[in-house]
Each structure stands twice: as C-alpha cells, then as structure tokens.
mmCIF file of C-alpha atoms in Angstrom:
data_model
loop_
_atom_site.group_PDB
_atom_site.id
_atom_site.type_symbol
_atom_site.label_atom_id
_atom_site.label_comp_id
_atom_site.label_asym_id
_atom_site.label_seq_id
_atom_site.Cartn_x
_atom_site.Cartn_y
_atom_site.Cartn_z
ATOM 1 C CA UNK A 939 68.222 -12.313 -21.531
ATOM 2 C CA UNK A 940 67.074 -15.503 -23.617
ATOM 3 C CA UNK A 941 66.237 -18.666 -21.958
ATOM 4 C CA UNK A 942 68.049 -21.386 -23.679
ATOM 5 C CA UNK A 943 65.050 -23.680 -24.850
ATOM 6 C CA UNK A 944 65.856 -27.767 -23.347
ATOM 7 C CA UNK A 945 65.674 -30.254 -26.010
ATOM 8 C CA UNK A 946 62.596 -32.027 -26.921
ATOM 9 C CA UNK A 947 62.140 -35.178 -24.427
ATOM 10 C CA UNK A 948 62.585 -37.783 -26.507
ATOM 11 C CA UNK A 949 59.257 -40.674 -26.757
ATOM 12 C CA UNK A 950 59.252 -43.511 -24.175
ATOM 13 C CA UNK A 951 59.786 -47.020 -26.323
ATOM 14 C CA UNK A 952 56.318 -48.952 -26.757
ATOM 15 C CA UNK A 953 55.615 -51.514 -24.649
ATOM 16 C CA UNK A 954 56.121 -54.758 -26.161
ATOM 17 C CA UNK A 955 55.090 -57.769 -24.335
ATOM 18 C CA UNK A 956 56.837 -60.867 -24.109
ATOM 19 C CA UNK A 957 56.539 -63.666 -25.932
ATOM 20 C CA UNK A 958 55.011 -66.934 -24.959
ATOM 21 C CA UNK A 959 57.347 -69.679 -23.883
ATOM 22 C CA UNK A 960 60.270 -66.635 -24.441
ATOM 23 C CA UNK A 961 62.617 -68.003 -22.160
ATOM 24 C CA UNK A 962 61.128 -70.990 -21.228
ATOM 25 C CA UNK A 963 62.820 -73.935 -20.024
ATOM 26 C CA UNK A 964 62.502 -77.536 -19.717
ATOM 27 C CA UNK A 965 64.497 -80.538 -18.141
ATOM 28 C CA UNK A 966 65.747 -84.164 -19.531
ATOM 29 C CA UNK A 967 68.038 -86.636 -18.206
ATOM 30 C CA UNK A 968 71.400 -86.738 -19.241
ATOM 31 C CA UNK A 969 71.629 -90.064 -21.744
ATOM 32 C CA UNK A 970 75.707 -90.116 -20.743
ATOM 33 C CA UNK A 971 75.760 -89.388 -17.234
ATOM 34 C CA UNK A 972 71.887 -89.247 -15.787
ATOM 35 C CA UNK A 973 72.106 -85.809 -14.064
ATOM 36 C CA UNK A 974 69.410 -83.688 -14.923
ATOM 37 C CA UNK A 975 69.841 -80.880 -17.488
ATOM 38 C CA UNK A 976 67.870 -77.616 -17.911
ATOM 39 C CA UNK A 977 67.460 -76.495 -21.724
ATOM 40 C CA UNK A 978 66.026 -73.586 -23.313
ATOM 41 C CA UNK A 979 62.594 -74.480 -25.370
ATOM 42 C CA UNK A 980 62.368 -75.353 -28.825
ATOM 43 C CA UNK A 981 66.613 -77.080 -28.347
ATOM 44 C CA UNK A 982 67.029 -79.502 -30.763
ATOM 45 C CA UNK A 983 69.665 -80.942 -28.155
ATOM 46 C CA UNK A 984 71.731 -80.562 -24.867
ATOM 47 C CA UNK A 985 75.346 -81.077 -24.277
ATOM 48 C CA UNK A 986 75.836 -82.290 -20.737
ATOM 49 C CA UNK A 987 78.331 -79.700 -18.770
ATOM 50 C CA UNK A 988 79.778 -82.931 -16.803
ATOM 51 C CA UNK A 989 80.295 -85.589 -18.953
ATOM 52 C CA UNK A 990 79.907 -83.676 -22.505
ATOM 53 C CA UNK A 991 77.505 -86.245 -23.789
ATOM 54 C CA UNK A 992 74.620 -85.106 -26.434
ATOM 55 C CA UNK A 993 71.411 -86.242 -26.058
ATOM 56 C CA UNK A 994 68.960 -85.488 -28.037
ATOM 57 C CA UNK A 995 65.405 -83.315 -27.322
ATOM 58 C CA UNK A 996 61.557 -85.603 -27.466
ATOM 59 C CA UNK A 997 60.141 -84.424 -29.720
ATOM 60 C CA UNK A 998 57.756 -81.006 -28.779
ATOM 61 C CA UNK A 999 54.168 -82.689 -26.996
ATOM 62 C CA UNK A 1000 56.083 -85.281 -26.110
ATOM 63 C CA UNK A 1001 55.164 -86.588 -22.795
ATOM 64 C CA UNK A 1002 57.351 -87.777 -20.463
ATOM 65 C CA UNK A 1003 57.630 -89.454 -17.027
ATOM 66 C CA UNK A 1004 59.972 -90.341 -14.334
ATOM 67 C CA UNK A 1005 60.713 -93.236 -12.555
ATOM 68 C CA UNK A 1006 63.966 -94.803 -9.933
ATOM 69 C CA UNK A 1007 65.371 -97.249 -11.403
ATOM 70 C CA UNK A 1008 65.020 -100.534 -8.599
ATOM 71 C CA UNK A 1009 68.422 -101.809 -9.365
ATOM 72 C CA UNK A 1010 70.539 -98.926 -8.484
ATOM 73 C CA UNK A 1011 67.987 -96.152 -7.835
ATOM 74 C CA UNK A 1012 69.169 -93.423 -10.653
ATOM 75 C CA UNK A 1013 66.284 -91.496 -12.041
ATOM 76 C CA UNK A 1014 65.179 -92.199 -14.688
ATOM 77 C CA UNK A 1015 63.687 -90.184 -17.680
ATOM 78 C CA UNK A 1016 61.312 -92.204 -20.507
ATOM 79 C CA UNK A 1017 58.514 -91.570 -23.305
ATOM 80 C CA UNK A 1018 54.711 -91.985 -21.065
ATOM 81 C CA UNK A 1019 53.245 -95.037 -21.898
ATOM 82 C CA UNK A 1020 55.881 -97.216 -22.092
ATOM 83 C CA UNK A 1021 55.481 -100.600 -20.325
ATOM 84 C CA UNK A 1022 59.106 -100.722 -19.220
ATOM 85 C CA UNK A 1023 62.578 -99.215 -19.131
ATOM 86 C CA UNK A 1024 66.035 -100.355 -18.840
ATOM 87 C CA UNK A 1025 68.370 -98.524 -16.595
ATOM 88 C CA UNK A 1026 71.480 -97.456 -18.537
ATOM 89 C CA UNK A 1027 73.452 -97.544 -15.480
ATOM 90 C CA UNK A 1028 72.696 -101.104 -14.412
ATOM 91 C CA UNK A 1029 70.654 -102.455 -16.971
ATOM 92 C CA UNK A 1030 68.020 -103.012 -14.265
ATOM 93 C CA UNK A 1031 64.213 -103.790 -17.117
ATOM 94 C CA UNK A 1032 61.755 -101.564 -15.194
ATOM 95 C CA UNK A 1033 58.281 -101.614 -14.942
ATOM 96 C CA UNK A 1034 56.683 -98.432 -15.974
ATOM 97 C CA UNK A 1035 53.334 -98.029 -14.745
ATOM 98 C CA UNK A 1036 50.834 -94.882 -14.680
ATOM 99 C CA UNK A 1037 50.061 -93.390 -11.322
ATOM 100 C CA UNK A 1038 46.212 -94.929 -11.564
ATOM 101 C CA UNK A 1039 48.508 -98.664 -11.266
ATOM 102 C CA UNK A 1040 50.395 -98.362 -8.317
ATOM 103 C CA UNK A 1041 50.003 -98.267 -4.515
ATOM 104 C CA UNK A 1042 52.730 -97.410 -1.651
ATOM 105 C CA UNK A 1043 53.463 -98.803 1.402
ATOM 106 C CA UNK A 1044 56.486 -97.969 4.098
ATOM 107 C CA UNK A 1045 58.772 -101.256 4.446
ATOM 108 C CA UNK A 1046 57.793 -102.810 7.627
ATOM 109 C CA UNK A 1047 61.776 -103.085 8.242
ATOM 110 C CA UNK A 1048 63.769 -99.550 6.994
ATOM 111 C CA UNK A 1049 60.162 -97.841 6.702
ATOM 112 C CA UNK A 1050 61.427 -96.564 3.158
ATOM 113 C CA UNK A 1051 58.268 -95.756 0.911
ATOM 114 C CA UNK A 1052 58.145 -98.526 -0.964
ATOM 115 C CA UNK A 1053 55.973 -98.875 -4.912
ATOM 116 C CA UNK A 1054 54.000 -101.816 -5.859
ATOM 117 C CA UNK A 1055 50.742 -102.576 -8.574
ATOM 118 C CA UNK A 1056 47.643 -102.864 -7.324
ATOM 119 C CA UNK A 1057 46.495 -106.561 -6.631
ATOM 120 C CA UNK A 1058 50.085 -107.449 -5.333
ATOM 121 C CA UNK A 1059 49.864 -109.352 -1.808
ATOM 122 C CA UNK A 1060 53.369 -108.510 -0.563
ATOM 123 C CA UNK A 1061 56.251 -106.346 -1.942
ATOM 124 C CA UNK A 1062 60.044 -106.719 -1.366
ATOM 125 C CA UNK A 1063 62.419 -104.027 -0.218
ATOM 126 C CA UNK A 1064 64.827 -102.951 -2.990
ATOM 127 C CA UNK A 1065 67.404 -101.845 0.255
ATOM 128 C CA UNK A 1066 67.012 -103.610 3.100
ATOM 129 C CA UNK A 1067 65.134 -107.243 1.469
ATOM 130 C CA UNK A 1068 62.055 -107.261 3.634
ATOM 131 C CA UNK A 1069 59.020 -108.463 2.617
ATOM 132 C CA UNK A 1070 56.217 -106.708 3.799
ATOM 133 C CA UNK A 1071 52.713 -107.758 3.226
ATOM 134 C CA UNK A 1072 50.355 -105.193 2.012
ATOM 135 C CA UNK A 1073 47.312 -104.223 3.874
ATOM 136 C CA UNK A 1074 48.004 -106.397 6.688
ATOM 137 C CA UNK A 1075 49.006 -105.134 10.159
ATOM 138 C CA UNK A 1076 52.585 -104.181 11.020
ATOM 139 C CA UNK A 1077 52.915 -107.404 12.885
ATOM 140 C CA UNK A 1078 52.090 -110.033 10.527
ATOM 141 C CA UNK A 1079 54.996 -108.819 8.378
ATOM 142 C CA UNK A 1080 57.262 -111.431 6.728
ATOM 143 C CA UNK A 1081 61.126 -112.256 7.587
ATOM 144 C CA UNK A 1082 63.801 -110.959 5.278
ATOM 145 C CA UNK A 1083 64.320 -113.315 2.190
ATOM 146 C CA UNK A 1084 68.046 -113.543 1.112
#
C-alpha cells in the first residue's frame, strides 16, 4: 500500500528586528487641562482624552523640564533653559532654574521639601507660610509671616 507523502513544511518567516524608537513613547503636559499625556514618537500633536484640547509636539531634540508651579502646585511642562514660566492655571511667573541652582530644605513648620537658589538666607513655605532659615539649626527658625 502507498504512503500518502505530507506536504512540504512550509519556511519559517525571517527574522526581522524591530525598529528603533518603533513604538516608542513620550509624555507632555496637556496645554488645556495639565494632565499628563502619553504620545507615540514622531506625533505632530496630542488630543487630550479629558478635556479634548490639542497641543502641539516640541519639536524632536527638544529638551524639556518640569517644574510645580508655587502658586497652585500643577506641574508644569516648559522648553530647558528658560528663565521662567507662567502657570496657565493661576498665572503664578515661575522661576525656572537648572538642578546645578537650587538647594532643598524641609519647612521647619509642615516639614514639606521645600526649593530655593543657592545664596538665599531663608525660604518661605508656599503651604503653611513659614519661614525657615537655611543652614541654621531647627531652633533658630523664624515665625510665620502673614
């Protein structure tokens, strides 16, 4: 009796590696509502799920930074380099300083981490209005200004 002969297996698909960046992501701040946004690479722009506002990609090499906004503590998303930036929420001018500028301290009050520039002798509390003098011992620290 013949033995029926099986088909020819047919030839595994090449291997084909990914692409670079294929898939990639990257993240802005919304311009409309200021909730962060995940976009696909290479987007020209991003329509915001919540609020439906467009706002539009930096330019690719662009480098950007983050800061809280002092006024009513949104994040905030702008072009590194830039000596300030106004909050679009409260309209709060910011200043925008690299990393190599600025020091921390806890609030001698609330103990929230608080940001000042170098050289500064005290720094105020954006929540709670304490002043607390920098580099001097949790003591010495000043009374609340109103």
């Amino acid at each position: 009796m013949p033995v029926p002969l099986a088909p020819y297996p047919t030839p595994p698909v090449p291997f084909t590696p990914p692409t670079p960046n294929a898939g990639a992501q990257s993240q802005l701040v919304c311009s409309g509502c200021r909730n962060l946004l995940m976009y696909p690479a290479g987007a020209p722009s991003v329509c915001c799920a919540v609020c439906s506002t467009v706002t539009t990609v930096p330019a690719p090499g662009t480098e950007m930074a983050q800061l809280v906004c002092g006024g009513c503590h949104t994040l905030l998303m702008y072009i590194r380099g830039a000596t300030s930036v106004q909050c679009s929420c409260c309209h709060t001018v910011n200043l925008a300083m690299e990393g190599n500028q600025v020091a921390h301290v806890n609030c001698g009050n609330c103990r929230m981490l608080l940001m000042y520039q170098y050289g500064a002798r005290s720094v105020k509390c954006a929540v709670c209005s304490f002043v607390t003098s920098v580099g001097a011992s949790p003591g010495t620290d000043q009374k609340p200004s109103n």
